[in-house]
Amino acid sequence: MRPIRASAILRIAHPAIASMGGVAMLWALPAAAQRAARFDIPAQNLATALDSFARQANVQLLYPYPVAAARRSAALRGEMPVRAALDRLLHGSGLEVARFGERTVTLRAAPVRKAKPAPAPRPPAQRKPAAPPAAPEAPVAEEIVVTGRAASTPLADTELSYAVTRIDADALARRGPLSTADLFKQIPGFWVESTGGEASNNVRSRGIPTDGYSSVALLEDGLPIQYDGGLGYLNTDQIHRLDATVARVEAVRGGPSAIFTPNAPGGSINFVTRTGLADPGYTLSATSGSFGYARIDGFAGIRLTPELGVSLGGLYRRADGLRDPGYTGDRGGQIRAGIDYDDGRARLSFNVKRLDDRVVLYLPVPLRLDDRGTVRGIPGFDPLRNTLAGPDNVAVAFETPSGPRLFDLSQGTRSRITFYTLSGRYAFDAATALEVKARLRTGSTLRNGLFPVGRPMGGDDYLASVRSQLAAAYPALAVVRIRYADGGEAFQPASNGNGLVASANLLSVAMPMREFVIDARLTHSFDRWGHHEFAAGATHDDARLDFDRAMGTVLLDIRGQARRLDVIALDGNGNQIGALTDNGFTRYGSLFDNAVLRSSNLAFYLADEWKIAPHWRVDLGMRWEHVGIGGRMEPAAPIDLGDSATLADNAVLTGTGTFTPIRRRFSGWSGTAGVNFTPSRHAGLFARLTRIARLPSATEFTSTPNRTDEAIVPIVMAEAGLILHHRSWNLSAVAFRTRFKRLPFTDYRFDPQTNAYLNRTSIADTATLGLELAGHVELAGPLALDMQATLQDPRYRNFSYTELVSGQPVSRDATGNRLIRVPRLSLSATPSLKLFAGRLRLDMELVHHSERFADIANTQRLPAFSLINVNANAKLTGHSTLALHITNLTNTLGLTEGNPRLGAFDTGGTGSRYFFARPEFGRTARMVLSLAF
């Protein structure tokens, strides 16, 4: 028998399953059979008719293609129950219903029944009472997964040889994530830092020691949103927003991600979008939040014919900011328009998405340690609500050799990006298909931020630290004073409530980028020593990135919405004879980069899903990839702008006018092998071994084109898992081990004394052993419980470095230390209560993270913390819902990271009373009213 063929998945959320996030299929639900739909299917080939039926009934239909392709169907027109319509369509076709679910229907060839000879007459016998019919087996929830596989034929998650997390539209609505990164907190094995705001966050998976999205790929409909998620200052989440056009999310944890997707050893997260063909209908939602948050989301999908649909959707959002910057922090949105065609054999889709949005980039805030070593806020600064960013730094001029350059902090992370996506699939027959996907991305991203450096210190202590520098420049110096740059009033301890000051960098990075990526995949199924689903594909990416980075260092007071300070030198008569600063700047041009980068990637991959026996599967895959990195960079040199009244312009970094070429080439092989044993459709066990070659990223050569410490990093990942489904509970348990070798670690530290960055690099290994758990259980009555946990032991191996102590080199050994910022234990438990026949659902999410360290030396401890989040969802009518989302209900002060500008290797521990770190946001509340038709 040929493999069954899956028509397009047509999904519409249903109240009966709204209480179970991540469930894609429920068997034998009477509501599905009785639900009515309108059909208009002419007499034609049965395979084509079944595809049309699936679209019009809003179900996924699996059937043996050769049987259907050899038959013709009768016409089917009118409104009728879905099951009755299917029975009419199948009458006399040789097919019958094997399984009828709410969203998925499976057909099989009907057995040929031979007529039995009439039995010989028997004497009448006393009839025994008929035995009562056997009770039907209770339905068991199963997930159908298509991401991260060689073939598009759906498989239940129990049949997979890797771990997957599926988040459907109902779960997205229930949780109401504030950002893309916030959504990933629902994925076991992921450590997510979403404290940067709606963009520019960090994600780590399974002990992988790299930040941003350098090891976790974000996809949209199976194609990378950005081919290289590890580009400096250009995280993938900066150019992606969640909105009403997202139908579901499928996250592959480890497994075969690195075979099918670039830069994805830790996993791939696929955002599957809604279409007018698969998801016709209209949705509209309005959100109001406690921090000036206002947002509108909408989607309209129209099926023009059974084979053609159009859609339009997007969002617009405006907010003051999760921390108050004194101006509108977040403003903008995105819109997507698409058209889709699917006749059952040929499928074609085209959509355009435009993102025009700006969001605040939140950075570490000042904190203190009390006498017992407990982290506290500083008087005059609320660490849950305040930020150093403020109106005083919204419009500031940098002095440069070519004149002033305006810096606007209110721009934050500003993305103006357009995506054009075209995809198509053609089935040559039941066994062979060609699929091609392509995306063009144009536009630019501007990232302006205020980055605190060093540590907060008292004003007098700061003056003492710079007095010798001023005395050398101005011999007549008698007194040093601090005053505000905007008004000239003296800075006193009472000025900001704490008397503290700190240095900060006003950093601006402009990154215009054009990228084209195309993926072509040929799939073929055949029978030889079992059944094979084979795929061969190629991916090509071509990107051009302009990188323009400029920075100035300023002195600020410590307060919410900090103000710039000037340090002036006075003679014995009280006359100003000079200044350390100018308009608050201690150094203009403390960083400069100008580069043009080109990256060209070519990858070939092969994969085979081999069903060797009824309960056994073997999955094999390999990938070869080559990257060519080219371009040019302009070296920088310091220039004295010649203003003798200040030291701020004595060493302004600027371009030399000459360019150094960048020419680097890397290539490597990756491979994976997995095995799955499925003793029943309710249970699955798997094991997998993956070896990955991680290639360097283009922006690693922005400032140092001739660096020799960048090379291919070999990664070995092993995992083994168990997946169980029961009618009232399910469980996923995955053990993993991750090993990185020869990975460069760079200590990129800003020195407040010289107002310049210093860096050093050490090559080291890492190893992580861990366990991921996820489960759901229906408790007594209306109670249910969802839980997930990640327990891991991430360690550095073969890590040594040298640092200067009192001018002498001292060797340090970090072998055995824990990876920075990764907790040993992350735990989430969400009890839920469904009331009024499921029309009201209340969730309370309890989150706990164990202690972490902010540096490789493990000297700065980030304490353990716990959070409580609350979600309430009420179905008002058949078309409207109301949701309430409250995060950090108890206003917990939980630190997610320290201050990277203080150094990654050794921050000096907690010897100082004051320090910078980035905490979770304070309590927020949002209310969402949604309409769906």
PDB file of C-alpha atoms in Angstrom, residues 480-684:
ATOM      1  CA  VAL A 480      36.863  69.613  40.776  1.00  0.00           C
ATOM      2  CA  ARG A 481      33.087  69.884  40.689  1.00  0.00           C
ATOM      3  CA  ILE A 482      30.113  68.006  39.183  1.00  0.00           C
ATOM      4  CA  ARG A 483      27.147  69.848  37.750  1.00  0.00           C
ATOM      5  CA  TYR A 484      24.215  69.054  35.488  1.00  0.00           C
ATOM      6  CA  ALA A 485      24.968  69.463  31.793  1.00  0.00           C
ATOM      7  CA  ASP A 486      21.585  70.903  30.847  1.00  0.00           C
ATOM      8  CA  GLY A 487      21.188  73.629  33.496  1.00  0.00           C
ATOM      9  CA  GLY A 488      24.503  73.983  35.262  1.00  0.00           C
ATOM     10  CA  GLU A 489      23.173  73.437  38.799  1.00  0.00           C
ATOM     11  CA  ALA A 490      25.525  71.659  41.175  1.00  0.00           C
ATOM     12  CA  PHE A 491      25.138  67.921  41.698  1.00  0.00           C
ATOM     13  CA  GLN A 492      24.531  67.043  45.360  1.00  0.00           C
ATOM     14  CA  PRO A 493      23.529  63.805  47.131  1.00  0.00           C
ATOM     15  CA  ALA A 494      20.033  65.238  47.496  1.00  0.00           C
ATOM     16  CA  SER A 495      19.825  65.925  43.751  1.00  0.00           C
ATOM     17  CA  ASN A 496      18.849  62.351  42.931  1.00  0.00           C
ATOM     18  CA  GLY A 497      18.251  60.870  46.390  1.00  0.00           C
ATOM     19  CA  ASN A 498      21.410  58.747  46.474  1.00  0.00           C
ATOM     20  CA  GLY A 499      24.401  60.838  45.395  1.00  0.00           C
ATOM     21  CA  LEU A 500      25.494  58.162  42.902  1.00  0.00           C
ATOM     22  CA  VAL A 501      26.820  58.566  39.356  1.00  0.00           C
ATOM     23  CA  ALA A 502      27.792  56.126  36.604  1.00  0.00           C
ATOM     24  CA  SER A 503      29.195  56.052  33.104  1.00  0.00           C
ATOM     25  CA  ALA A 504      27.110  54.924  30.154  1.00  0.00           C
ATOM     26  CA  ASN A 505      27.551  54.510  26.426  1.00  0.00           C
ATOM     27  CA  LEU A 506      25.148  56.084  23.955  1.00  0.00           C
ATOM     28  CA  LEU A 507      25.469  53.524  21.181  1.00  0.00           C
ATOM     29  CA  SER A 508      23.953  53.716  17.691  1.00  0.00           C
ATOM     30  CA  VAL A 509      24.156  50.911  15.119  1.00  0.00           C
ATOM     31  CA  ALA A 510      22.592  51.275  11.665  1.00  0.00           C
ATOM     32  CA  MET A 511      22.252  48.029   9.689  1.00  0.00           C
ATOM     33  CA  PRO A 512      20.650  48.152   6.231  1.00  0.00           C
ATOM     34  CA  MET A 513      20.337  44.579   4.983  1.00  0.00           C
ATOM     35  CA  ARG A 514      19.203  42.774   1.859  1.00  0.00           C
ATOM     36  CA  GLU A 515      18.847  38.997   1.945  1.00  0.00           C
ATOM     37  CA  PHE A 516      17.555  36.356  -0.443  1.00  0.00           C
ATOM     38  CA  VAL A 517      17.118  32.741   0.633  1.00  0.00           C
ATOM     39  CA  ILE A 518      15.764  29.812  -1.387  1.00  0.00           C
ATOM     40  CA  ASP A 519      15.221  26.188  -0.430  1.00  0.00           C
ATOM     41  CA  ALA A 520      14.308  23.401  -2.862  1.00  0.00           C
ATOM     42  CA  ARG A 521      13.403  19.920  -1.661  1.00  0.00           C
ATOM     43  CA  LEU A 522      12.507  16.751  -3.544  1.00  0.00           C
ATOM     44  CA  THR A 523      10.683  14.083  -1.564  1.00  0.00           C
ATOM     45  CA  HIS A 524      10.111  10.495  -2.607  1.00  0.00           C
ATOM     46  CA  SER A 525       8.600   7.511  -0.810  1.00  0.00           C
ATOM     47  CA  PHE A 526       9.359   3.907  -1.697  1.00  0.00           C
ATOM     48  CA  ASP A 527       9.352   0.396  -0.242  1.00  0.00           C
ATOM     49  CA  ARG A 528      12.610  -1.511   0.121  1.00  0.00           C
ATOM     50  CA  TRP A 529      13.424  -3.436   3.289  1.00  0.00           C
ATOM     51  CA  GLY A 530      10.645  -1.415   4.857  1.00  0.00           C
ATOM     52  CA  HIS A 531       9.120   1.921   3.924  1.00  0.00           C
ATOM     53  CA  HIS A 532      11.203   5.044   3.206  1.00  0.00           C
ATOM     54  CA  GLU A 533      10.301   8.726   3.149  1.00  0.00           C
ATOM     55  CA  PHE A 534      13.346  10.281   1.457  1.00  0.00           C
ATOM     56  CA  ALA A 535      14.241  13.936   0.944  1.00  0.00           C
ATOM     57  CA  ALA A 536      17.070  15.652  -0.893  1.00  0.00           C
ATOM     58  CA  GLY A 537      17.367  19.407  -0.782  1.00  0.00           C
ATOM     59  CA  ALA A 538      19.520  22.452  -1.266  1.00  0.00           C
ATOM     60  CA  THR A 539      19.482  25.880   0.367  1.00  0.00           C
ATOM     61  CA  HIS A 540      21.144  29.040  -0.876  1.00  0.00           C
ATOM     62  CA  ASP A 541      21.357  32.351   0.939  1.00  0.00           C
ATOM     63  CA  ASP A 542      22.879  35.612  -0.214  1.00  0.00           C
ATOM     64  CA  ALA A 543      23.029  38.583   2.158  1.00  0.00           C
ATOM     65  CA  ARG A 544      24.539  42.063   2.169  1.00  0.00           C
ATOM     66  CA  LEU A 545      24.795  43.979   5.418  1.00  0.00           C
ATOM     67  CA  ASP A 546      26.080  47.507   5.999  1.00  0.00           C
ATOM     68  CA  PHE A 547      27.351  47.972   9.548  1.00  0.00           C
ATOM     69  CA  ASP A 548      27.703  51.538  10.852  1.00  0.00           C
ATOM     70  CA  ARG A 549      28.445  51.776  14.588  1.00  0.00           C
ATOM     71  CA  ALA A 550      29.175  54.951  16.566  1.00  0.00           C
ATOM     72  CA  MET A 551      29.294  55.578  20.281  1.00  0.00           C
ATOM     73  CA  GLY A 552      29.934  58.276  22.841  1.00  0.00           C
ATOM     74  CA  THR A 553      30.451  57.833  26.595  1.00  0.00           C
ATOM     75  CA  VAL A 554      28.581  60.051  29.059  1.00  0.00           C
ATOM     76  CA  LEU A 555      28.402  60.579  32.804  1.00  0.00           C
ATOM     77  CA  LEU A 556      24.929  60.211  34.359  1.00  0.00           C
ATOM     78  CA  ASP A 557      23.338  60.543  37.746  1.00  0.00           C
ATOM     79  CA  ILE A 558      21.533  57.473  39.082  1.00  0.00           C
ATOM     80  CA  ARG A 559      17.790  58.023  38.832  1.00  0.00           C
ATOM     81  CA  GLY A 560      14.856  56.989  36.717  1.00  0.00           C
ATOM     82  CA  GLN A 561      15.310  58.873  33.407  1.00  0.00           C
ATOM     83  CA  ALA A 562      18.918  59.802  34.212  1.00  0.00           C
ATOM     84  CA  ARG A 563      20.448  63.188  33.398  1.00  0.00           C
ATOM     85  CA  ARG A 564      23.874  63.947  31.990  1.00  0.00           C
ATOM     86  CA  LEU A 565      26.557  65.456  34.216  1.00  0.00           C
ATOM     87  CA  ASP A 566      29.599  67.631  33.552  1.00  0.00           C
ATOM     88  CA  VAL A 567      32.856  67.479  35.510  1.00  0.00           C
ATOM     89  CA  ILE A 568      34.646  70.842  35.559  1.00  0.00           C
ATOM     90  CA  ALA A 569      38.068  72.016  36.751  1.00  0.00           C
ATOM     91  CA  LEU A 570      38.328  75.234  38.791  1.00  0.00           C
ATOM     92  CA  ASP A 571      41.367  77.261  39.788  1.00  0.00           C
ATOM     93  CA  GLY A 572      41.990  78.731  43.209  1.00  0.00           C
ATOM     94  CA  ASN A 573      39.734  81.674  42.443  1.00  0.00           C
ATOM     95  CA  GLY A 574      36.800  79.473  41.475  1.00  0.00           C
ATOM     96  CA  ASN A 575      37.144  80.116  37.756  1.00  0.00           C
ATOM     97  CA  GLN A 576      36.550  77.278  35.290  1.00  0.00           C
ATOM     98  CA  ILE A 577      39.801  76.453  33.503  1.00  0.00           C
ATOM     99  CA  GLY A 578      38.723  73.291  31.752  1.00  0.00           C
ATOM    100  CA  ALA A 579      36.484  70.238  31.901  1.00  0.00           C
ATOM    101  CA  LEU A 580      36.677  66.495  31.744  1.00  0.00           C
ATOM    102  CA  THR A 581      33.387  66.445  29.860  1.00  0.00           C
ATOM    103  CA  ASP A 582      31.494  68.315  27.182  1.00  0.00           C
ATOM    104  CA  ASN A 583      27.693  68.381  27.375  1.00  0.00           C
ATOM    105  CA  GLY A 584      27.958  65.318  29.617  1.00  0.00           C
ATOM    106  CA  PHE A 585      30.277  63.358  27.290  1.00  0.00           C
ATOM    107  CA  THR A 586      33.472  62.060  28.866  1.00  0.00           C
ATOM    108  CA  ARG A 587      34.592  60.861  25.438  1.00  0.00           C
ATOM    109  CA  TYR A 588      33.240  61.460  21.974  1.00  0.00           C
ATOM    110  CA  GLY A 589      33.817  58.660  19.506  1.00  0.00           C
ATOM    111  CA  SER A 590      34.638  55.958  22.054  1.00  0.00           C
ATOM    112  CA  LEU A 591      33.753  53.331  19.430  1.00  0.00           C
ATOM    113  CA  PHE A 592      33.662  53.428  15.628  1.00  0.00           C
ATOM    114  CA  ASP A 593      32.952  50.744  13.015  1.00  0.00           C
ATOM    115  CA  ASN A 594      32.207  51.029   9.325  1.00  0.00           C
ATOM    116  CA  ALA A 595      31.927  47.802   7.372  1.00  0.00           C
ATOM    117  CA  VAL A 596      30.191  46.283   4.383  1.00  0.00           C
ATOM    118  CA  LEU A 597      29.665  42.537   4.726  1.00  0.00           C
ATOM    119  CA  ARG A 598      28.651  39.925   2.179  1.00  0.00           C
ATOM    120  CA  SER A 599      27.707  36.395   3.111  1.00  0.00           C
ATOM    121  CA  SER A 600      26.960  33.596   0.659  1.00  0.00           C
ATOM    122  CA  ASN A 601      25.813  30.221   1.998  1.00  0.00           C
ATOM    123  CA  LEU A 602      25.213  27.024   0.067  1.00  0.00           C
ATOM    124  CA  ALA A 603      23.976  23.851   1.731  1.00  0.00           C
ATOM    125  CA  PHE A 604      22.963  20.376   0.544  1.00  0.00           C
ATOM    126  CA  TYR A 605      21.087  17.930   2.729  1.00  0.00           C
ATOM    127  CA  LEU A 606      19.750  14.379   2.572  1.00  0.00           C
ATOM    128  CA  ALA A 607      17.334  12.699   4.966  1.00  0.00           C
ATOM    129  CA  ASP A 608      15.502   9.405   5.179  1.00  0.00           C
ATOM    130  CA  GLU A 609      12.685   8.334   7.486  1.00  0.00           C
ATOM    131  CA  TRP A 610      12.858   4.565   7.352  1.00  0.00           C
ATOM    132  CA  LYS A 611      10.104   2.459   8.847  1.00  0.00           C
ATOM    133  CA  ILE A 612      11.875  -0.867   9.183  1.00  0.00           C
ATOM    134  CA  ALA A 613       9.040  -2.637  11.056  1.00  0.00           C
ATOM    135  CA  PRO A 614       5.522  -1.826  12.246  1.00  0.00           C
ATOM    136  CA  HIS A 615       6.802  -0.362  15.525  1.00  0.00           C
ATOM    137  CA  TRP A 616      10.307   0.743  14.541  1.00  0.00           C
ATOM    138  CA  ARG A 617      11.603   3.763  12.669  1.00  0.00           C
ATOM    139  CA  VAL A 618      15.124   4.914  11.850  1.00  0.00           C
ATOM    140  CA  ASP A 619      15.792   8.531  10.831  1.00  0.00           C
ATOM    141  CA  LEU A 620      19.017   9.484   9.070  1.00  0.00           C
ATOM    142  CA  GLY A 621      20.213  12.870   7.880  1.00  0.00           C
ATOM    143  CA  MET A 622      23.308  14.715   6.714  1.00  0.00           C
ATOM    144  CA  ARG A 623      24.164  18.271   5.675  1.00  0.00           C
ATOM    145  CA  TRP A 624      27.127  19.899   3.971  1.00  0.00           C
ATOM    146  CA  GLU A 625      27.358  23.668   4.118  1.00  0.00           C
ATOM    147  CA  HIS A 626      29.773  26.243   2.789  1.00  0.00           C
ATOM    148  CA  VAL A 627      29.903  29.931   3.698  1.00  0.00           C
ATOM    149  CA  GLY A 628      31.867  32.629   1.947  1.00  0.00           C
ATOM    150  CA  ILE A 629      32.280  35.844   3.924  1.00  0.00           C
ATOM    151  CA  GLY A 630      33.458  38.928   2.086  1.00  0.00           C
ATOM    152  CA  GLY A 631      33.370  42.674   2.193  1.00  0.00           C
ATOM    153  CA  ARG A 632      35.520  45.398   3.655  1.00  0.00           C
ATOM    154  CA  MET A 633      36.003  47.321   6.884  1.00  0.00           C
ATOM    155  CA  GLU A 634      37.397  50.756   7.638  1.00  0.00           C
ATOM    156  CA  PRO A 635      39.978  50.819  10.457  1.00  0.00           C
ATOM    157  CA  ALA A 636      39.587  53.532  13.082  1.00  0.00           C
ATOM    158  CA  ALA A 637      42.113  55.938  14.588  1.00  0.00           C
ATOM    159  CA  PRO A 638      41.802  58.581  17.367  1.00  0.00           C
ATOM    160  CA  ILE A 639      41.704  62.260  16.432  1.00  0.00           C
ATOM    161  CA  ASP A 640      41.928  65.320  18.671  1.00  0.00           C
ATOM    162  CA  LEU A 641      39.213  67.773  17.607  1.00  0.00           C
ATOM    163  CA  GLY A 642      41.199  70.601  19.200  1.00  0.00           C
ATOM    164  CA  ASP A 643      38.899  71.991  21.874  1.00  0.00           C
ATOM    165  CA  SER A 644      41.273  72.824  24.739  1.00  0.00           C
ATOM    166  CA  ALA A 645      38.391  73.534  27.121  1.00  0.00           C
ATOM    167  CA  THR A 646      37.517  69.836  27.409  1.00  0.00           C
ATOM    168  CA  LEU A 647      39.191  66.421  27.381  1.00  0.00           C
ATOM    169  CA  ALA A 648      36.131  64.792  25.801  1.00  0.00           C
ATOM    170  CA  ASP A 649      37.327  65.382  22.229  1.00  0.00           C
ATOM    171  CA  ASN A 650      41.003  64.472  22.685  1.00  0.00           C
ATOM    172  CA  ALA A 651      40.713  60.944  21.238  1.00  0.00           C
ATOM    173  CA  VAL A 652      37.674  60.693  18.941  1.00  0.00           C
ATOM    174  CA  LEU A 653      37.715  57.411  17.038  1.00  0.00           C
ATOM    175  CA  THR A 654      36.918  57.881  13.368  1.00  0.00           C
ATOM    176  CA  GLY A 655      37.563  56.155  10.063  1.00  0.00           C
ATOM    177  CA  THR A 656      40.963  56.340   8.398  1.00  0.00           C
ATOM    178  CA  GLY A 657      39.557  56.472   4.874  1.00  0.00           C
ATOM    179  CA  THR A 658      41.292  53.237   3.895  1.00  0.00           C
ATOM    180  CA  PHE A 659      39.600  49.843   3.794  1.00  0.00           C
ATOM    181  CA  THR A 660      40.755  46.353   4.680  1.00  0.00           C
ATOM    182  CA  PRO A 661      39.193  43.523   2.657  1.00  0.00           C
ATOM    183  CA  ILE A 662      37.390  40.628   4.328  1.00  0.00           C
ATOM    184  CA  ARG A 663      37.759  37.256   2.614  1.00  0.00           C
ATOM    185  CA  ARG A 664      37.038  34.087   4.579  1.00  0.00           C
ATOM    186  CA  ARG A 665      35.727  30.639   3.605  1.00  0.00           C
ATOM    187  CA  PHE A 666      34.453  27.829   5.821  1.00  0.00           C
ATOM    188  CA  SER A 667      32.669  24.528   5.147  1.00  0.00           C
ATOM    189  CA  GLY A 668      31.678  21.525   7.204  1.00  0.00           C
ATOM    190  CA  TRP A 669      29.598  18.362   7.508  1.00  0.00           C
ATOM    191  CA  SER A 670      26.779  17.636   9.942  1.00  0.00           C
ATOM    192  CA  GLY A 671      25.007  14.336  10.475  1.00  0.00           C
ATOM    193  CA  THR A 672      22.303  12.798  12.642  1.00  0.00           C
ATOM    194  CA  ALA A 673      20.834   9.353  13.325  1.00  0.00           C
ATOM    195  CA  GLY A 674      17.743   8.606  15.380  1.00  0.00           C
ATOM    196  CA  VAL A 675      15.650   5.567  16.209  1.00  0.00           C
ATOM    197  CA  ASN A 676      12.058   5.389  17.435  1.00  0.00           C
ATOM    198  CA  PHE A 677      10.164   2.494  18.992  1.00  0.00           C
ATOM    199  CA  THR A 678       6.384   2.826  19.256  1.00  0.00           C
ATOM    200  CA  PRO A 679       4.915  -0.101  21.196  1.00  0.00           C
ATOM    201  CA  SER A 680       1.462   1.486  20.857  1.00  0.00           C
ATOM    202  CA  ARG A 681      -0.014   4.664  19.490  1.00  0.00           C
ATOM    203  CA  HIS A 682      -0.029   5.971  23.063  1.00  0.00           C
ATOM    204  CA  ALA A 683       3.690   5.536  23.749  1.00  0.00           C
ATOM    205  CA  GLY A 684       6.990   6.190  22.034  1.00  0.00           C
TER     206      GLY A 684
END
